[in-house]
């Protein structure tokens, strides 16, 4: 007994001496984190000795086999993986957090390093070996977790919890659909309110895509580091705040800036929502229910169209404070469009984080509690509250060392800077990992499919309305009345002048009072002693005209409306400030725009239903390739769209067919990447999607009114290439979520 006690005492003393020496040498590099590690080692060494009572079972300073590493991965999981950072034990100084302890160097390595001799070389080699071993163990843990996680989801079942989360995340996806349509609906009104030029209108139309591109990349990468729920809450909050501000700001620059940041916020919606929801779905439900989730994007378009129809044409829904501040009805519409995002934030606050994210990051207890919540919620809803969650231990993934030396005397700003640098490095590593040999082929193939799909889809969906407007304009121009060399004297015009061209006319002592001029052109004409009062003009221009002794009072006939004109003894008094809004002239056109978008959005409903019902039956690749081929064929019917109704029908046909390929692409993207890289890869691909959208819109719009052949060839070629490349992707139906 006495001999055993002396041996035990000698072993503990030797272990503590080694630990203290390692602490002293390593504290210069890793600070408090190593203190925690070595104290934990001493504590655990003592506990293990107490349990077995034989010092020969433990590594001593001369040990060559055991070292100080737990060689058995299962034992490591029981000691460390089974406890989260909120339940880990304590020592005399501080807490031990999971993820910080990855083992300490062997005794002989420590000696060599301290002496500065050959052992330091062995220590360096051992360090690289340990990194490789840790990565291999991490990969093995991920594979085991994937299999066990699928079994647990089967036990939890599919029920009330998943349907509740479905509607909550659907609101976030709905907000993304609304964002796409907002600028397009308000642009005809905002261009008058802010007096926008053509380049400014184009920039305002594209700025939301630039914002969503940045947002998809940023929030997708962050969601793999800080969590799906937290990243989605932050992104939706940014979208809500700047959507709210954009409805009140008056200047073009501030409005553009707010819409840009609003797009940055909502850009994270798609990559996070699909990844988040997929981690609560078992393999036989995943394809179908992710496809049902896509319907909320359609609902976002319907909501935006309905609100635009109900609000924007009603000019009475506005107020103004002098001429400096105006709040017209289109601003009310912008404000209302922020409601889905606000509702999503409120609902998401009551939902838990993805348990898969916690388990991938070594937080066993948090992940277990959420899975138990899913199980109990579903069982109660199904009338089986007595069923107990049988899982007691879940595999967690071994964490790599990501320690940052932040001393207690480090300034606060520098601590945050170091944390940001560390987070940026982790995100960069995740992005680089998507192009590692294991995932490089998959990533490049998906990049090509996403780009081709986005280029053709967004290009055509914007080209359709522009073509409808062009057809309407052609029809309108065909009704233009032309007057040549007319002479009008002592006449008072107090009625609307619309769609007329006056050439080489002479107007003497005429009065233009309280009238509207729409699409009026006066060219090579003379106005002598004429009086203009309270004039509102739209698409009206005077070219090569001469004004003699004429007076302009309270009109919006600004200088840019006079092209190469001569003003002799003419005066402008109390000109109207800004661009005047008047919806009465464009009432029918506004309703037509909203109605067309409403039909185009509603047309995707059949495609959504078909894809949801068949996704898990025929597979993702067949759905993706088949829908792309049919969409490619439908492009050639565009040659027959020579009327307004014909173009609307073709728009609905194309949207209804192509939506199935989008749903399949979303599902397969989620399933091809592991959980720790899923939102990063999805966000990167979605950002590429927005780049392709901007490129497609710019190219397709440039051919409006010139030719149909080029847009049709571009769209059909891109879809054909995308469908071919899609067949080269691996099928993911029936596989567990990596």
XYZ file of C-alpha atoms in Angstrom:
738
model
C 0.000 0.000 0.000
C 2.743 2.452 0.985
C 4.764 1.612 -2.119
C 1.730 2.190 -4.382
C 1.121 5.528 -2.726
C 4.748 6.614 -3.265
C 4.610 5.551 -6.923
C 1.393 7.471 -7.430
C 2.831 10.564 -5.769
C 5.991 10.386 -7.875
C 3.968 10.021 -11.083
C 1.707 12.991 -10.317
C 4.681 15.157 -9.365
C 6.519 14.242 -12.587
C 3.446 14.957 -14.710
C 2.934 18.333 -13.054
C 6.614 19.256 -13.487
C 6.411 18.502 -17.206
C 3.160 20.421 -17.506
C 4.587 23.466 -15.752
C 7.664 23.506 -17.999
C 5.531 23.203 -21.143
C 3.251 25.971 -19.840
C 6.203 28.292 -19.277
C 7.619 27.765 -22.775
C 4.282 27.803 -24.627
C 2.665 30.730 -22.815
C 4.683 33.113 -24.939
C 2.822 31.814 -27.991
C -0.668 30.829 -27.023
C -1.319 32.542 -23.656
C -4.197 31.447 -21.541
C -5.324 28.678 -23.878
C -2.277 26.492 -23.135
C -2.679 27.138 -19.411
C -6.102 25.605 -19.660
C -4.797 22.674 -21.682
C -1.972 21.714 -19.343
C -4.043 22.118 -16.195
C -6.684 19.904 -17.729
C -3.991 17.363 -18.613
C -2.707 17.226 -15.032
C -6.221 16.881 -13.720
C -7.116 14.112 -16.134
C -3.857 12.246 -15.517
C -4.617 12.167 -11.814
C -8.200 11.025 -12.389
C -7.111 8.234 -14.701
C -4.522 7.078 -12.169
C -7.107 7.113 -9.407
C -9.453 4.960 -11.463
C -6.961 2.231 -12.398
C -4.454 2.467 -9.531
C -1.490 1.413 -11.685
C 1.065 3.938 -12.853
C 2.375 1.489 -15.477
C -0.757 2.095 -17.595
C 0.123 5.739 -18.184
C 2.853 7.427 -20.191
C 5.868 8.575 -18.250
C 8.678 10.799 -19.414
C 10.304 7.856 -21.145
C 7.140 6.494 -22.734
C 7.398 5.739 -26.440
C 3.934 4.307 -27.138
C 1.184 6.126 -25.336
C 2.474 9.690 -25.344
C -0.011 12.273 -24.154
C -2.635 11.745 -26.893
C -5.785 9.767 -26.549
C -5.289 7.329 -29.381
C -8.839 5.938 -29.209
C -11.160 8.344 -31.021
C -14.225 6.860 -29.318
C -12.710 7.465 -25.895
C -11.880 11.009 -26.918
C -15.476 11.532 -27.953
C -16.707 10.221 -24.599
C -14.364 12.504 -22.637
C -14.648 15.661 -24.703
C -17.204 15.402 -27.501
C -19.932 14.414 -25.078
C -19.776 17.813 -23.366
C -20.354 21.229 -24.826
C -18.536 24.371 -23.893
C -21.332 25.187 -21.493
C -20.986 21.970 -19.444
C -17.216 21.260 -19.445
C -15.462 20.834 -16.112
C -13.486 23.427 -14.193
C -10.068 23.512 -12.698
C -8.619 25.854 -10.118
C -8.021 28.730 -12.534
C -10.467 28.717 -15.400
C -12.931 26.815 -17.548
C -11.981 24.242 -20.150
C -13.798 24.738 -23.455
C -14.163 22.007 -26.000
C -12.206 22.645 -29.173
C -9.234 24.167 -27.314
C -7.762 20.855 -26.120
C -6.220 18.832 -28.882
C -3.475 17.170 -26.869
C -0.050 18.435 -25.787
C 3.359 17.407 -27.091
C 5.023 14.182 -25.973
C 7.504 14.449 -23.168
C 10.523 13.689 -25.352
C 9.408 16.289 -27.893
C 9.068 18.841 -25.149
C 12.572 18.107 -23.913
C 14.087 18.444 -27.331
C 12.367 21.754 -27.882
C 13.499 23.095 -24.547
C 17.095 22.086 -25.196
C 17.055 23.480 -28.704
C 18.629 20.272 -30.001
C 17.522 17.631 -32.491
C 14.253 17.212 -30.601
C 12.999 20.502 -32.052
C 13.149 18.999 -35.535
C 11.196 15.985 -34.335
C 8.680 18.343 -32.730
C 8.131 20.123 -36.045
C 7.651 16.861 -37.870
C 5.295 15.665 -35.132
C 3.296 18.892 -35.463
C 2.685 18.324 -39.168
C 1.840 14.677 -38.487
C -0.660 15.710 -35.829
C -2.357 18.120 -38.234
C -2.746 15.369 -40.799
C -4.023 12.944 -38.183
C -6.473 15.560 -36.877
C -7.812 16.215 -40.350
C -8.233 12.504 -40.995
C -9.999 12.076 -37.661
C -12.219 15.036 -38.442
C -13.210 13.546 -41.792
C -13.960 10.207 -40.155
C -16.046 11.947 -37.497
C -18.036 13.779 -40.182
C -18.834 10.534 -41.971
C -19.949 8.849 -38.754
C -22.008 11.899 -37.761
C -23.753 11.970 -41.157
C -24.918 8.386 -40.779
C -25.990 8.768 -37.172
C -27.696 12.112 -37.852
C -29.839 10.546 -40.573
C -30.899 7.796 -38.149
C -31.812 10.395 -35.520
C -33.899 12.391 -38.019
C -35.756 9.201 -38.855
C -36.563 8.763 -35.182
C -37.638 12.402 -34.826
C -40.014 12.038 -37.760
C -41.463 14.721 -40.002
C -44.234 16.755 -38.458
C -45.231 19.959 -36.720
C -41.694 21.205 -36.093
C -40.631 20.949 -39.747
C -43.868 22.544 -40.964
C -43.464 25.420 -38.512
C -39.905 25.973 -39.689
C -41.160 25.683 -43.278
C -43.419 28.713 -42.905
C -40.829 30.709 -40.941
C -38.095 30.198 -43.537
C -40.690 30.668 -46.262
C -41.143 34.266 -45.096
C -37.405 34.847 -45.533
C -37.523 33.373 -49.029
C -40.629 35.440 -49.763
C -38.691 38.578 -48.811
C -36.086 37.656 -51.436
C -38.788 37.338 -54.098
C -40.234 40.724 -53.134
C -36.817 42.396 -53.359
C -36.402 41.356 -56.998
C -39.631 43.126 -58.012
C -39.539 46.279 -55.864
C -37.276 48.443 -58.003
C -38.906 47.343 -61.251
C -42.350 48.373 -59.970
C -41.322 51.734 -58.495
C -38.945 52.763 -61.282
C -41.598 54.408 -63.550
C -42.720 56.530 -60.599
C -39.320 57.125 -59.015
C -37.816 58.320 -62.286
C -40.239 61.251 -62.316
C -40.024 61.918 -58.597
C -36.219 62.071 -58.768
C -35.846 63.260 -62.371
C -33.724 60.277 -63.314
C -31.757 60.096 -66.520
C -31.513 56.877 -68.529
C -28.117 55.866 -67.046
C -29.442 56.504 -63.545
C -32.508 54.374 -64.230
C -30.339 51.531 -65.477
C -28.115 51.714 -62.406
C -31.130 51.712 -60.089
C -32.480 48.653 -61.877
C -29.225 46.720 -61.520
C -28.093 47.859 -58.073
C -30.214 45.295 -56.262
C -28.401 42.484 -58.113
C -25.013 43.874 -57.100
C -26.165 44.035 -53.498
C -27.549 40.508 -53.539
C -24.318 39.255 -55.111
C -22.254 40.662 -52.227
C -24.799 39.499 -49.660
C -24.957 35.924 -50.944
C -21.188 35.563 -50.780
C -20.823 37.287 -47.391
C -23.689 35.724 -45.449
C -23.218 32.303 -47.010
C -19.623 32.217 -45.775
C -20.519 33.571 -42.324
C -23.335 31.057 -41.830
C -20.794 28.231 -41.784
C -18.868 29.997 -39.019
C -21.409 31.747 -36.771
C -24.493 29.624 -37.439
C -27.386 29.557 -39.907
C -29.948 31.202 -37.645
C -27.701 34.029 -36.454
C -26.441 34.866 -39.956
C -29.992 34.853 -41.330
C -31.261 37.113 -38.539
C -28.484 39.642 -39.161
C -28.976 39.636 -42.931
C -32.758 40.066 -42.670
C -32.314 42.857 -40.130
C -30.059 44.765 -42.514
C -32.593 44.269 -45.298
C -35.460 45.526 -43.134
C -33.613 48.585 -41.836
C -32.467 49.853 -45.215
C -35.747 49.002 -46.930
C -37.422 51.192 -44.325
C -34.943 54.037 -44.853
C -35.209 53.839 -48.643
C -38.919 54.660 -48.484
C -38.191 58.034 -46.839
C -34.946 59.315 -48.370
C -35.403 61.935 -51.077
C -32.185 62.050 -53.078
C -31.225 59.628 -55.803
C -27.818 58.869 -54.274
C -29.172 58.010 -50.821
C -32.000 55.961 -52.305
C -29.489 54.038 -54.423
C -27.288 53.441 -51.372
C -30.206 52.170 -49.260
C -31.380 49.794 -51.990
C -27.812 48.512 -52.362
C -27.532 47.677 -48.656
C -31.047 46.280 -48.659
C -29.919 43.910 -51.417
C -26.787 43.004 -49.440
C -29.030 42.010 -46.540
C -31.501 39.905 -48.487
C -28.714 38.271 -50.508
C -28.106 35.805 -47.692
C -31.669 34.524 -47.728
C -31.480 31.831 -50.423
C -28.161 30.130 -49.506
C -28.946 30.082 -45.775
C -32.634 29.148 -45.978
C -32.105 26.037 -48.107
C -29.111 24.856 -46.079
C -30.877 25.553 -42.777
C -34.066 23.703 -43.713
C -32.266 20.744 -45.301
C -30.574 19.968 -41.969
C -33.963 19.199 -40.401
C -35.108 16.887 -43.219
C -34.474 13.169 -43.634
C -33.318 11.874 -47.001
C -36.727 10.648 -48.216
C -38.335 14.044 -47.483
C -35.553 16.407 -48.467
C -36.092 16.833 -52.214
C -39.856 17.174 -51.972
C -39.984 19.647 -49.106
C -37.153 21.844 -50.366
C -39.153 22.112 -53.593
C -42.287 23.066 -51.661
C -40.212 25.737 -49.941
C -39.455 27.300 -53.337
C -43.130 28.243 -53.639
C -42.583 31.097 -51.213
C -40.375 32.852 -53.770
C -43.390 32.767 -56.084
C -45.571 34.114 -53.262
C -43.125 36.987 -52.866
C -43.654 37.958 -56.509
C -47.429 37.707 -56.146
C -47.345 39.796 -52.954
C -45.239 42.505 -54.629
C -47.523 42.599 -57.697
C -50.685 42.787 -55.587
C -49.318 45.543 -53.335
C -48.099 47.534 -56.330
C -51.522 47.247 -57.983
C -53.274 48.310 -54.762
C -50.976 51.166 -53.728
C -48.877 52.806 -56.452
C -51.623 54.032 -58.843
C -53.434 55.749 -55.968
C -51.780 59.125 -56.043
C -53.956 60.289 -53.133
C -51.939 58.063 -50.787
C -49.239 60.685 -50.392
C -48.272 63.883 -48.648
C -45.620 66.547 -49.049
C -43.992 69.224 -46.942
C -43.423 72.069 -49.354
C -41.381 71.202 -52.399
C -38.420 69.797 -50.446
C -40.017 66.656 -49.009
C -42.456 64.463 -50.920
C -43.828 61.085 -49.852
C -45.755 59.650 -52.767
C -47.639 56.386 -52.972
C -44.727 54.448 -54.445
C -42.826 55.089 -51.208
C -45.706 53.533 -49.279
C -45.282 50.479 -51.510
C -41.547 50.280 -50.704
C -42.390 50.414 -47.004
C -45.021 47.665 -47.283
C -42.537 45.438 -49.139
C -40.372 45.294 -46.006
C -43.133 43.487 -44.052
C -42.181 39.895 -45.078
C -38.621 40.466 -43.890
C -39.782 41.923 -40.566
C -42.214 39.032 -40.080
C -39.437 36.534 -40.830
C -37.207 38.111 -38.173
C -39.958 37.929 -35.551
C -40.779 34.295 -36.349
C -37.150 33.171 -36.680
C -36.346 34.527 -33.214
C -38.449 31.705 -31.762
C -36.722 28.944 -33.757
C -33.538 27.092 -32.739
C -30.189 26.902 -34.481
C -29.478 23.968 -36.771
C -28.433 21.012 -34.579
C -26.170 19.812 -37.382
C -24.212 23.058 -37.134
C -23.727 22.554 -33.390
C -22.595 18.953 -33.792
C -20.180 19.887 -36.570
C -18.653 22.412 -34.187
C -18.344 20.040 -31.245
C -21.323 21.341 -29.238
C -22.954 18.072 -28.295
C -25.397 19.208 -25.630
C -26.882 22.048 -27.675
C -27.365 19.803 -30.698
C -28.890 17.023 -28.585
C -31.359 19.397 -26.914
C -32.607 20.729 -30.262
C -33.046 17.257 -31.717
C -34.964 16.262 -28.602
C -37.146 19.347 -29.085
C -37.844 18.283 -32.680
C -38.699 14.756 -31.548
C -40.964 15.801 -28.679
C -42.785 18.435 -30.755
C -43.560 15.968 -33.525
C -44.559 13.172 -31.160
C -46.958 15.396 -29.217
C -48.537 16.593 -32.450
C -49.020 12.987 -33.580
C -50.654 11.998 -30.302
C -47.711 10.034 -28.881
C -46.364 12.217 -26.064
C -45.225 9.140 -24.167
C -42.512 8.328 -26.739
C -39.076 9.113 -25.346
C -36.117 10.405 -27.333
C -33.870 7.346 -27.149
C -30.615 8.961 -28.305
C -28.189 9.601 -25.453
C -24.908 10.356 -27.222
C -24.286 11.850 -30.656
C -21.013 11.841 -32.517
C -19.352 15.258 -32.659
C -16.636 16.365 -35.046
C -13.085 16.805 -33.771
C -12.201 20.495 -33.787
C -8.993 21.839 -35.268
C -6.879 24.269 -33.237
C -7.995 27.815 -33.979
C -6.445 29.544 -30.981
C -5.709 33.279 -31.110
C -3.227 34.762 -28.656
C -5.122 37.685 -27.150
C -3.496 38.893 -23.974
C -5.402 40.583 -21.197
C -3.516 43.821 -21.792
C -4.436 43.924 -25.505
C -6.592 46.966 -26.425
C -10.250 46.256 -27.149
C -10.045 47.459 -30.743
C -7.092 45.183 -31.390
C -8.940 42.207 -29.918
C -11.842 42.773 -32.308
C -9.414 43.257 -35.150
C -7.714 39.954 -34.386
C -11.070 38.189 -34.152
C -12.130 39.618 -37.516
C -8.818 38.586 -39.071
C -9.227 35.083 -37.642
C -12.800 34.848 -38.921
C -11.742 36.091 -42.358
C -9.005 33.479 -42.492
C -11.481 30.735 -41.607
C -13.873 31.921 -44.312
C -11.038 32.033 -46.836
C -10.065 28.482 -45.928
C -13.652 27.349 -46.441
C -13.800 28.956 -49.888
C -10.450 27.454 -50.871
C -11.701 24.057 -49.650
C -14.541 24.231 -52.204
C -11.832 24.131 -54.889
C -9.808 21.359 -53.257
C -9.201 18.228 -55.370
C -12.148 16.513 -53.708
C -14.696 19.199 -54.659
C -13.008 21.028 -57.545
C -14.800 19.187 -60.356
C -18.180 19.503 -58.638
C -17.685 23.214 -57.991
C -16.683 24.045 -61.558
C -19.561 22.031 -62.982
C -22.060 23.742 -60.698
C -20.570 27.142 -61.573
C -21.217 26.461 -65.255
C -24.791 25.257 -64.617
C -25.646 28.171 -62.302
C -24.183 30.699 -64.740
C -25.958 29.327 -67.815
C -29.290 29.057 -65.998
C -29.088 32.569 -64.550
C -27.896 34.163 -67.769
C -30.823 32.825 -69.765
C -33.540 33.035 -67.088
C -32.932 36.568 -65.816
C -32.072 37.839 -69.279
C -35.341 36.559 -70.736
C -37.546 37.517 -67.772
C -36.429 41.145 -68.130
C -36.457 40.990 -71.936
C -40.121 39.873 -71.975
C -41.523 43.001 -70.249
C -39.249 45.235 -72.323
C -40.528 43.600 -75.482
C -44.109 44.098 -74.307
C -43.362 47.782 -73.689
C -41.763 48.027 -77.126
C -44.852 46.490 -78.755
C -47.050 48.909 -76.816
C -44.875 51.821 -77.918
C -45.063 50.759 -81.537
C -48.827 50.597 -81.285
C -48.929 53.998 -79.576
C -46.645 55.566 -82.180
C -48.874 54.249 -84.932
C -51.616 56.551 -83.635
C -49.458 59.669 -83.648
C -51.007 62.710 -85.370
C -48.765 65.022 -87.399
C -49.494 68.723 -88.136
C -47.362 70.647 -90.641
C -47.074 74.417 -91.235
C -50.107 75.303 -89.167
C -50.691 78.917 -88.074
C -52.584 79.460 -84.836
C -53.423 82.950 -83.457
C -55.303 84.175 -80.324
C -56.274 80.658 -79.238
C -56.438 79.364 -75.653
C -55.396 75.726 -75.111
C -56.800 74.379 -71.806
C -57.136 70.693 -72.652
C -54.700 67.764 -72.817
C -52.359 67.629 -75.798
C -51.178 64.074 -76.430
C -49.250 62.057 -79.011
C -48.855 64.818 -81.589
C -46.049 66.143 -83.784
C -46.145 69.795 -84.925
C -43.718 70.759 -87.707
C -42.913 74.320 -88.907
C -45.871 75.824 -87.043
C -46.399 79.500 -86.125
C -48.205 80.427 -82.880
C -49.045 84.076 -82.192
C -50.531 85.444 -78.983
C -51.739 81.981 -77.896
C -52.333 80.843 -74.307
C -51.537 77.402 -72.904
C -53.308 77.226 -69.524
C -53.626 74.447 -66.922
C -52.991 71.577 -69.302
C -50.984 68.403 -69.684
C -48.641 67.711 -72.566
C -47.889 64.047 -73.124
C -45.626 62.807 -75.910
C -45.719 66.148 -77.706
C -43.059 67.240 -80.220
C -42.760 70.798 -81.563
C -40.102 71.121 -84.237
C -38.952 74.123 -86.322
C -41.812 76.178 -84.895
C -42.155 79.833 -83.747
C -43.972 80.971 -80.569
C -44.535 84.736 -80.490
C -46.052 86.563 -77.504
C -47.377 83.285 -76.100
C -48.272 82.587 -72.447
C -47.668 79.231 -70.706
C -49.126 78.706 -67.219
C -49.452 75.655 -64.950
C -48.108 73.167 -67.491
C -47.332 69.510 -66.678
C -45.400 67.694 -69.377
C -44.417 64.082 -70.006
C -42.150 63.034 -72.894
C -42.523 66.501 -74.403
C -39.791 68.303 -76.303
C -39.249 71.509 -78.320
C -36.617 71.127 -81.028
C -35.167 73.988 -83.150
C -37.941 76.339 -82.007
C -37.915 80.121 -81.453
C -39.695 81.861 -78.561
C -40.212 85.632 -78.820
C -41.586 87.719 -75.935
C -43.153 84.672 -74.313
C -43.804 84.039 -70.606
C -43.595 80.730 -68.695
C -45.267 80.710 -65.265
C -45.411 77.697 -62.919
C -44.459 75.106 -65.518
C -42.181 72.073 -65.579
C -40.753 73.020 -68.977
C -37.125 72.880 -67.928
C -34.108 73.665 -70.068
C -33.521 70.068 -71.135
C -36.880 70.119 -72.933
C -35.603 72.874 -75.251
C -33.158 71.442 -77.785
C -31.356 73.978 -80.011
C -34.023 76.577 -79.269
C -33.755 80.400 -79.267
C -35.329 82.389 -76.436
C -35.718 86.093 -77.269
C -37.055 88.381 -74.506
C -38.742 85.370 -72.887
C -39.136 84.856 -69.125
C -39.539 81.890 -66.760
C -41.261 82.596 -63.427
C -41.848 80.210 -60.511
C -40.884 77.040 -62.300
C -42.062 73.831 -60.652
C -39.356 72.055 -58.693
C -38.607 68.386 -59.272
C -40.460 66.078 -61.582
C -44.201 66.016 -61.185
C -46.031 62.751 -60.625
C -49.316 62.186 -62.341
C -50.728 58.704 -62.557
C -53.897 59.501 -64.416
C -52.143 59.293 -67.777
C -50.380 56.025 -67.043
C -53.114 54.387 -64.998
C -53.831 51.619 -67.504
C -50.151 51.063 -68.278
C -49.340 50.688 -64.562
C -52.030 48.083 -64.125
C -50.727 46.239 -67.190
C -47.187 46.060 -65.765
C -48.401 44.651 -62.459
C -50.796 42.267 -64.159
C -48.105 40.878 -66.464
C -45.719 40.261 -63.569
C -48.514 38.722 -61.545
C -49.303 36.267 -64.346
C -45.639 35.481 -64.945
C -45.113 34.718 -61.256
C -48.302 32.712 -60.889
C -47.365 30.635 -63.933
C -44.574 28.914 -61.988
C -47.112 27.266 -59.662
C -47.646 24.158 -61.868
C -43.884 23.738 -62.262
C -43.403 23.992 -58.499
C -46.020 21.341 -57.832
C -44.670 18.940 -60.455
C -41.070 19.313 -59.276
C -42.048 18.778 -55.628
C -43.980 15.594 -56.397
C -41.347 14.106 -58.717
C -38.065 15.316 -57.191
C -37.580 12.241 -54.998
C -39.055 9.859 -57.583
C -37.104 10.595 -60.759
C -34.042 12.197 -59.164
C -32.445 15.625 -59.173
C -30.407 15.239 -62.359
C -33.310 14.112 -64.523
C -35.426 16.962 -63.213
C -32.670 19.509 -63.817
C -31.614 18.320 -67.263
C -35.150 17.576 -68.479
C -36.541 20.955 -67.443
C -33.566 22.752 -69.024
C -34.051 20.923 -72.334
C -37.773 21.745 -72.468
C -37.010 25.381 -71.578
C -34.444 25.462 -74.377
C -37.050 24.219 -76.874
C -39.620 26.736 -75.638
C -37.227 29.591 -76.453
C -37.767 29.064 -80.175
C -41.487 29.822 -79.785
C -40.463 33.390 -78.994
C -40.157 34.035 -82.710
C -43.966 33.925 -82.900
C -44.512 36.499 -80.149
C -45.545 39.422 -82.319
C -48.380 40.692 -80.124
C -48.759 41.755 -76.527
C -50.925 38.791 -75.567
C -48.576 36.395 -77.374
C -45.565 37.629 -75.410
C -47.442 37.325 -72.116
C -48.373 33.718 -72.942
C -44.778 32.853 -73.832
C -43.539 34.499 -70.612
C -45.856 32.278 -68.580
C -44.805 29.173 -70.522
C -41.097 29.786 -70.029
C -41.479 30.579 -66.321
C -43.625 27.522 -65.645
C -41.120 25.163 -67.286
C -37.852 26.625 -66.024
C -38.852 26.719 -62.351
C -38.455 22.934 -62.080
C -34.797 23.170 -63.074
C -34.223 25.905 -60.480
C -35.747 23.765 -57.746
C -33.600 20.791 -58.718
C -30.483 22.978 -58.818
C -31.163 24.307 -55.310
C -31.621 20.790 -53.942
C -28.553 19.289 -55.589
C -26.353 22.201 -54.503
C -27.361 21.676 -50.890
C -26.637 17.945 -51.057
C -23.272 18.003 -52.833
C -21.318 19.819 -50.100
C -20.614 18.857 -46.472
C -22.259 20.768 -43.651
C -19.200 22.848 -42.753
C -18.945 24.165 -46.333
C -22.581 24.059 -47.441
C -23.663 27.692 -47.118
C -20.244 28.934 -48.217
C -20.486 27.021 -51.492
C -24.163 27.879 -51.957
C -23.476 31.558 -51.303
C -20.585 31.622 -53.761
C -22.683 29.985 -56.480
C -25.615 32.301 -55.777
C -23.299 35.310 -56.044
C -22.137 33.995 -59.427
C -25.812 33.688 -60.338
C -26.290 37.436 -59.775
C -23.251 38.249 -61.921
C -24.740 36.176 -64.733
C -28.099 37.895 -64.197
C -26.587 41.370 -64.600
C -24.721 40.243 -67.710
C -27.805 38.607 -69.224
C -30.048 41.604 -68.516
C -27.542 44.046 -70.030
C -27.056 41.994 -73.198
C -30.695 41.084 -73.770
C -31.971 44.629 -73.200
C -29.609 46.003 -75.826
C -31.424 44.000 -78.528
C -34.952 45.155 -77.681
C -36.489 46.610 -80.826
C -33.555 45.464 -82.965
C -33.851 41.709 -83.325
C -35.297 38.695 -81.562
C -32.842 36.211 -82.998
C -29.843 37.107 -80.842
C -31.599 36.849 -77.425
C -33.262 33.588 -78.497
C -29.962 32.054 -79.654
C -28.148 33.186 -76.498
C -30.863 31.849 -74.183
C -31.276 28.544 -76.011
C -27.518 27.995 -76.230
C -27.001 28.695 -72.513
C -29.831 26.366 -71.518
C -28.571 23.606 -73.801
C -25.071 23.881 -72.334
C -26.485 23.891 -68.813
C -28.606 20.787 -69.398
C -25.619 18.914 -70.854
C -23.327 19.820 -67.964
C -26.036 18.931 -65.443
C -25.913 15.305 -66.581
C -22.252 15.158 -65.521
C -23.058 15.975 -61.905
C -23.411 13.134 -59.356
C -26.928 12.087 -58.417
C -27.704 12.772 -54.742
C -31.139 11.168 -54.406
C -31.282 8.719 -51.508
C -27.979 9.826 -49.987
C -27.485 11.031 -46.446
C -26.707 14.710 -45.993
C -22.920 15.049 -45.914
